[in-house]
GROMACS .gro file of C-alpha atoms in nm:
model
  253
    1UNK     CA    1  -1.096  -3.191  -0.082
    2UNK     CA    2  -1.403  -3.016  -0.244
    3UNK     CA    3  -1.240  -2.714  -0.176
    4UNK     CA    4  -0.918  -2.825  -0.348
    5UNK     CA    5  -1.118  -2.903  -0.630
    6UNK     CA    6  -1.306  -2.616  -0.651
    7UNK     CA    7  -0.971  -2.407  -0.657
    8UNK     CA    8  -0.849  -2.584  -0.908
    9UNK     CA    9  -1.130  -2.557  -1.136
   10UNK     CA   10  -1.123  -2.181  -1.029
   11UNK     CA   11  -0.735  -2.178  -1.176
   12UNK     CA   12  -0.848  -2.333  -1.485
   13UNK     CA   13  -1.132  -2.109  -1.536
   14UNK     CA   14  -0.894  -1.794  -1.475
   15UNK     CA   15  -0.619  -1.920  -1.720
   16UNK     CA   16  -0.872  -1.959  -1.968
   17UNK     CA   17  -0.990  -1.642  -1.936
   18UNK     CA   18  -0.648  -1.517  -2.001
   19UNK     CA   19  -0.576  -1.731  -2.261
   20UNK     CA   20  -0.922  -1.581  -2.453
   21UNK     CA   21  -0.850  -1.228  -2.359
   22UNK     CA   22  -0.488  -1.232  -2.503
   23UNK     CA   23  -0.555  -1.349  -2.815
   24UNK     CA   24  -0.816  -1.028  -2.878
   25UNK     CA   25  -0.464  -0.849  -2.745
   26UNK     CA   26  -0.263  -1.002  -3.005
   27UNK     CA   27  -0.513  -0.976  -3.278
   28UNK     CA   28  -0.505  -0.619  -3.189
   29UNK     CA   29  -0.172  -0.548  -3.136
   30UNK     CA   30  -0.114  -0.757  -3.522
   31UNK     CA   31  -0.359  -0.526  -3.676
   32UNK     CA   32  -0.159  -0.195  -3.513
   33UNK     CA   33   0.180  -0.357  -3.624
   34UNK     CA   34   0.015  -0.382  -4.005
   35UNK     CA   35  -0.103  -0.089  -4.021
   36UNK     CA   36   0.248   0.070  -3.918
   37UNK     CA   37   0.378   0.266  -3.666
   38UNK     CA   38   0.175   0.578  -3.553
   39UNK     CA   39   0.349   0.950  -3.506
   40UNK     CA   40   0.454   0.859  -3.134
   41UNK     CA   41   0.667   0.520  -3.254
   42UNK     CA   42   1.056   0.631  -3.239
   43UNK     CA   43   1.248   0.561  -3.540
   44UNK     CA   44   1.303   0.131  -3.536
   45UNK     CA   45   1.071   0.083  -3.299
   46UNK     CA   46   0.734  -0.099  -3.339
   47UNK     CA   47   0.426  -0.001  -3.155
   48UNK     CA   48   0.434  -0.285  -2.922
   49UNK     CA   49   0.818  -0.097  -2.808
   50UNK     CA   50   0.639   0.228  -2.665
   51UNK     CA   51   0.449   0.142  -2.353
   52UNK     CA   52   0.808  -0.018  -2.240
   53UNK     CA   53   0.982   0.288  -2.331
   54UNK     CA   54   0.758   0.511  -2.147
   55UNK     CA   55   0.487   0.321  -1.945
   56UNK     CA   56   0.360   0.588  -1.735
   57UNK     CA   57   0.308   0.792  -2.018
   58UNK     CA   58   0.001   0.608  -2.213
   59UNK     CA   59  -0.222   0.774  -2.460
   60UNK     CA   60  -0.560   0.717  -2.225
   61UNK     CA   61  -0.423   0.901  -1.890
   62UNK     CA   62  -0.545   0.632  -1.664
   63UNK     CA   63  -0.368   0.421  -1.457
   64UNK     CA   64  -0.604   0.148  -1.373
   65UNK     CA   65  -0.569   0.021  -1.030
   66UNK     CA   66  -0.663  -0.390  -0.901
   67UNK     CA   67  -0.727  -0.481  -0.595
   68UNK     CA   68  -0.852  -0.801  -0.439
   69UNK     CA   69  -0.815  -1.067  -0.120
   70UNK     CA   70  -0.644  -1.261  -0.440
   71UNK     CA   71  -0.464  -1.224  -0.767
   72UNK     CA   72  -0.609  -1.490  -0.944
   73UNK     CA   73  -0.792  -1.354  -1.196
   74UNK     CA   74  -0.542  -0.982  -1.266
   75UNK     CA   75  -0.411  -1.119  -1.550
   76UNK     CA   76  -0.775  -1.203  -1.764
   77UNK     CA   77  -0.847  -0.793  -1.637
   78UNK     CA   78  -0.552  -0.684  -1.744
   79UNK     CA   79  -0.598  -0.809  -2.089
   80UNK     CA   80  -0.983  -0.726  -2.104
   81UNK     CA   81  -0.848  -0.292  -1.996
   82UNK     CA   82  -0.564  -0.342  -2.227
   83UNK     CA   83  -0.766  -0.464  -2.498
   84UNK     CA   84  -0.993  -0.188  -2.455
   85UNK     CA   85  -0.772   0.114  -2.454
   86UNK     CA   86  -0.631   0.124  -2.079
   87UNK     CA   87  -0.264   0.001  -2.109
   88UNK     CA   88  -0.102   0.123  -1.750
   89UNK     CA   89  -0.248  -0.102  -1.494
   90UNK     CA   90  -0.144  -0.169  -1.120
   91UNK     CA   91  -0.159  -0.485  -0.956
   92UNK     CA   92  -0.095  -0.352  -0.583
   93UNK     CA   93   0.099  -0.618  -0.350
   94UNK     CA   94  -0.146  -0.612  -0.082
   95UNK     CA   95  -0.358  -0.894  -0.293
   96UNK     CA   96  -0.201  -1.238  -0.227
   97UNK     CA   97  -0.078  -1.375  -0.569
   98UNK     CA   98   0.033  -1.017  -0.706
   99UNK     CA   99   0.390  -1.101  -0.853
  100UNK     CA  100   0.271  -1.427  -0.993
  101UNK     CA  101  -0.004  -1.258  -1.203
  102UNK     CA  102   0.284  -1.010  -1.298
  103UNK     CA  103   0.480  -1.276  -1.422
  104UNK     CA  104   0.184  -1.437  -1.595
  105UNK     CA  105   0.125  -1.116  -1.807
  106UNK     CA  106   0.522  -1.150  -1.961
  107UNK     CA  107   0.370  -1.183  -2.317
  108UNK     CA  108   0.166  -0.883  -2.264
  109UNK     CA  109   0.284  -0.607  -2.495
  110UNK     CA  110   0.210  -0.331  -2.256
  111UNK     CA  111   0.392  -0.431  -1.914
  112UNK     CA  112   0.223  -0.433  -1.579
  113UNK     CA  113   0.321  -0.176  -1.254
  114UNK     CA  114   0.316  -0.308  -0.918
  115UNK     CA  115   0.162  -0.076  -0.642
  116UNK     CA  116   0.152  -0.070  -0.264
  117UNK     CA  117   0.581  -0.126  -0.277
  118UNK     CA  118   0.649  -0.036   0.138
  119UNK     CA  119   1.044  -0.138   0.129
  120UNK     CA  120   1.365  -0.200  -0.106
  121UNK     CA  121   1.271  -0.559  -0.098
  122UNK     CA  122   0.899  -0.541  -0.223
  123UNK     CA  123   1.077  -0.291  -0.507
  124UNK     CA  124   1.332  -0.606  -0.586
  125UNK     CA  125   1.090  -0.867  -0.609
  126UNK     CA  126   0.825  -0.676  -0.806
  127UNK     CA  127   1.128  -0.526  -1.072
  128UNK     CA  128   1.250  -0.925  -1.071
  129UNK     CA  129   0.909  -1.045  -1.111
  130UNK     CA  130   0.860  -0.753  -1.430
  131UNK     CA  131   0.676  -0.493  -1.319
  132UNK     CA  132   0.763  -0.221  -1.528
  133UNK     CA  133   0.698   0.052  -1.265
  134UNK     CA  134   0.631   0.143  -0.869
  135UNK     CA  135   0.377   0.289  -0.726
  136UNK     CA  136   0.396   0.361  -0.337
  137UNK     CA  137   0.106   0.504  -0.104
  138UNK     CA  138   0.347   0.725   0.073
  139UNK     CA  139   0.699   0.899   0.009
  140UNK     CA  140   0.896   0.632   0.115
  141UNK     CA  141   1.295   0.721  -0.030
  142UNK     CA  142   1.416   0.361  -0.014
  143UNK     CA  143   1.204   0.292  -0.311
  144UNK     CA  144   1.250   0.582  -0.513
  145UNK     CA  145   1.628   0.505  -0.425
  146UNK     CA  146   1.581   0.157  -0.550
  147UNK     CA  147   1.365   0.203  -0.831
  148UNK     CA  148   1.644   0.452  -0.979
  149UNK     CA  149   1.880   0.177  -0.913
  150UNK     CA  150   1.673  -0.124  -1.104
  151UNK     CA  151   1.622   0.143  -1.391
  152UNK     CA  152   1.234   0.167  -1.322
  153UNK     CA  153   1.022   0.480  -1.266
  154UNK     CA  154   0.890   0.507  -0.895
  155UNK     CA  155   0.502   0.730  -0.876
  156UNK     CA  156   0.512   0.813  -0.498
  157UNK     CA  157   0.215   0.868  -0.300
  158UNK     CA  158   0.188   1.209  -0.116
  159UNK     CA  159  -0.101   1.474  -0.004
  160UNK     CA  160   0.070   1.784   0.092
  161UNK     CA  161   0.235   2.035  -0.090
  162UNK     CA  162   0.510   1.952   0.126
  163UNK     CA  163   0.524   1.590   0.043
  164UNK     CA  164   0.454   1.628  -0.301
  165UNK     CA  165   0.791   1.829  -0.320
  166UNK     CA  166   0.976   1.576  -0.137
  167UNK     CA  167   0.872   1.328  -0.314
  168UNK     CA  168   0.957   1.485  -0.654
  169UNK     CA  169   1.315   1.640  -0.565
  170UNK     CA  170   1.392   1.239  -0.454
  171UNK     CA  171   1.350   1.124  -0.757
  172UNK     CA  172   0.967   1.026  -0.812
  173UNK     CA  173   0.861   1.010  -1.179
  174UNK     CA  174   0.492   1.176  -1.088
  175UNK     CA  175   0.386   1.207  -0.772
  176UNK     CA  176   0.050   1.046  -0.683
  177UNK     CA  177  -0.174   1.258  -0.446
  178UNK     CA  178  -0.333   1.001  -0.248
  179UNK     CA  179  -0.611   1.041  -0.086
  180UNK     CA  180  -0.747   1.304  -0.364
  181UNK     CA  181  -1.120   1.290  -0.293
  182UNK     CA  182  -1.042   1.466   0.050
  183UNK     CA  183  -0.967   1.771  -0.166
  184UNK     CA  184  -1.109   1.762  -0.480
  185UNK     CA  185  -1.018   1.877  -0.875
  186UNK     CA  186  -1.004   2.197  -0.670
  187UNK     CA  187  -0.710   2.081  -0.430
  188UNK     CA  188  -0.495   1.975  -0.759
  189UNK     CA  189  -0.589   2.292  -0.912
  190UNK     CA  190  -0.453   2.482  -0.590
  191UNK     CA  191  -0.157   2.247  -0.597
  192UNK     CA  192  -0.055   2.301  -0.902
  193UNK     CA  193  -0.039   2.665  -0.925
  194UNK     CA  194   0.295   2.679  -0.711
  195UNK     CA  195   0.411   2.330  -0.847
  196UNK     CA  196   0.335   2.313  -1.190
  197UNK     CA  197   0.649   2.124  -1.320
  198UNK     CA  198   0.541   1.801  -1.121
  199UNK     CA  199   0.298   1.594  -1.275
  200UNK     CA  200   0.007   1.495  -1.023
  201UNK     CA  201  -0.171   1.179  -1.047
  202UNK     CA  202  -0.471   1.205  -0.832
  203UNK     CA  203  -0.548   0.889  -0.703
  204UNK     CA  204  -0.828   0.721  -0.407
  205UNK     CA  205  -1.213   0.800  -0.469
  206UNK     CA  206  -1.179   0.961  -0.824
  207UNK     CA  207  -1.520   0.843  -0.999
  208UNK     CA  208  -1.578   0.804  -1.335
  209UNK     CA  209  -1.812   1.087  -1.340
  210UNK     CA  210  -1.459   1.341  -1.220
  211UNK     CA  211  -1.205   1.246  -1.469
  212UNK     CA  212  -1.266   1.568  -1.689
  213UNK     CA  213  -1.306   1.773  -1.407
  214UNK     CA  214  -0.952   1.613  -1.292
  215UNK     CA  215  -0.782   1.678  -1.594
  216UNK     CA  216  -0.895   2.052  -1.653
  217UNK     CA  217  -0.723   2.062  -1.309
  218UNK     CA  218  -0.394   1.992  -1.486
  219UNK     CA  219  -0.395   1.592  -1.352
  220UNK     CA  220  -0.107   1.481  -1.572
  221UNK     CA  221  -0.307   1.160  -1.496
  222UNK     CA  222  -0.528   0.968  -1.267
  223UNK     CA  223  -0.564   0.642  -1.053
  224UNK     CA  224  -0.852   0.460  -1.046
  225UNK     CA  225  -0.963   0.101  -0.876
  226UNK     CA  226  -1.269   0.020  -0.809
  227UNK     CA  227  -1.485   0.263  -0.971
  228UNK     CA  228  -1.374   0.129  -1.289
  229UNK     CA  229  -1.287  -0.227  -1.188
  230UNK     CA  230  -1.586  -0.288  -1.015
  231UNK     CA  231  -1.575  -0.667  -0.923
  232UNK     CA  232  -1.425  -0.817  -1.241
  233UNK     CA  233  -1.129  -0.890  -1.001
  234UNK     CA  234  -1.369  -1.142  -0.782
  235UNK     CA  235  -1.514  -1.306  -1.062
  236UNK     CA  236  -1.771  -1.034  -1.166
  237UNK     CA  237  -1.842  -0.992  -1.557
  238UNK     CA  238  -1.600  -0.886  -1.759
  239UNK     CA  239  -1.827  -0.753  -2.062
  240UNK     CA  240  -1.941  -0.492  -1.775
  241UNK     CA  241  -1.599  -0.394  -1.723
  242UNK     CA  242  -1.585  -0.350  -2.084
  243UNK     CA  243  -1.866  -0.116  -2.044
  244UNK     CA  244  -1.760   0.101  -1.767
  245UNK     CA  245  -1.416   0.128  -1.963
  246UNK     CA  246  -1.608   0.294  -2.249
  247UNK     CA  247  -1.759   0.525  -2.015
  248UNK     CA  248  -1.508   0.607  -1.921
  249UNK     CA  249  -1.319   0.702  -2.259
  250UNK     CA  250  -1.638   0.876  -2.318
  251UNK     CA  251  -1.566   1.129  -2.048
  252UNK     CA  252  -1.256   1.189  -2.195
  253UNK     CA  253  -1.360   1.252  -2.554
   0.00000   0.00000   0.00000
């Protein structure tokens, strides 16, 4: 019963959280929409229009990655990164709760991904629950097939050159080279000289400390979980998160 209780309370707390953080996200995205659209906004279209357009294709090139035993609290991060400058975030299936915090994020003007899609199915239920995009840990053609199908962008996982070629002649938007701290800035560098069309998303141990490094690499973008997360996803403070976000941005100014 106590424990009943305390899960309730710990809904309560996250939905509040949420609540709080999207009303800085609509303050924001008010202020942006009265202010006008910026250079990027097509013809008709208001700012809120272009992360749906394109969502793998944000102006900070970070795709932030969360991660927990639970979902219940993805939705207050999401708004917190969003809020401060990070608008392409993953909620990966293997935390329980996943498509429900996708679904909770509906009012959200930049939509969510869903990562760690294995099958058709997981692609189906993550497009129905409005994940805007699909992010695999592997070349797996069934979802790149599907994803083409639901009219969503699929970022495969890969290592090898080989892979990474597959994975791009199937149909993958960008093709995320997963595990990159095994080789480095200098492994994407390498990759890239005989692949340059396909845009590489380096992804699994990239610190905050590598990003430029990454990126002067030719990284069209890059993945990162907990390094930037940290714990905000199990409770931990969100102002830190805040913090580490501008750290980040700072490496890339």
């Amino acid at each position: 019963m106590n424990d009943e209780i305390s899960g309730a309370a710990g809904s309560s707390a996250a939905r509040a959280e949420v609540r709080s953080a999207l009303r800085l996200v609509s303050s924001g995205d008010a202020a942006q929409r009265d202010s006008g659209p910026d250079d990027a906004t097509a013809p008709g279209a208001s700012p809120a229009d272009v992360p749906m357009g394109d969502p793998l294709r944000p102006e900070v090139p970070i795709i932030a990655i969360l991660r927990a035993p639970r979902a219940d609290r993805f939705a207050a991060v999401a708004a917190v990164l969003h809020e401060s400058g990070i608008t392409a975030v993953e909620f990966t299936l293997t935390s329980a709760g996943a498509l429900e915090a996708v679904q909770e994020c509906a009012g959200f003007a930049h939509r969510i991904g869903v990562g760690s899609v294995l099958s058709a199915a997981d692609a189906e239920r993550a497009v129905e629950a409005g994940a805007a995009y699909l992010i695999t840990p592997a070349v797996i053609e069934e979802v790149i097939a599907a994803g083409r199908s639901l009219g969503v962008p699929v970022v495969s996982g890969a290592f090898t050159p080989t892979e990474i070629h597959r994975a791009w002649t199937a149909g993958s938007r960008m093709v995320k080279v997963f595990p990159a701290a095994v080789g480095g800035p200098g492994y994407i560098r390498a990759v890239r000289a005989p692949l340059p069309e396909i845009p590489l998303v380096p992804t699994g141990g990239v610190g905050l400390d590598e990003v430029r490094a990454y990126l002067e690499a030719g990284a069209a973008a890059l993945g990162i979980g907990s390094p930037l997360i940290g714990d905000a996803c199990a409770g931990g403070d969100l102002d830190a998160l805040r913090e580490r976000v501008r750290i980040l941005r700072d490496q890339l100014s």
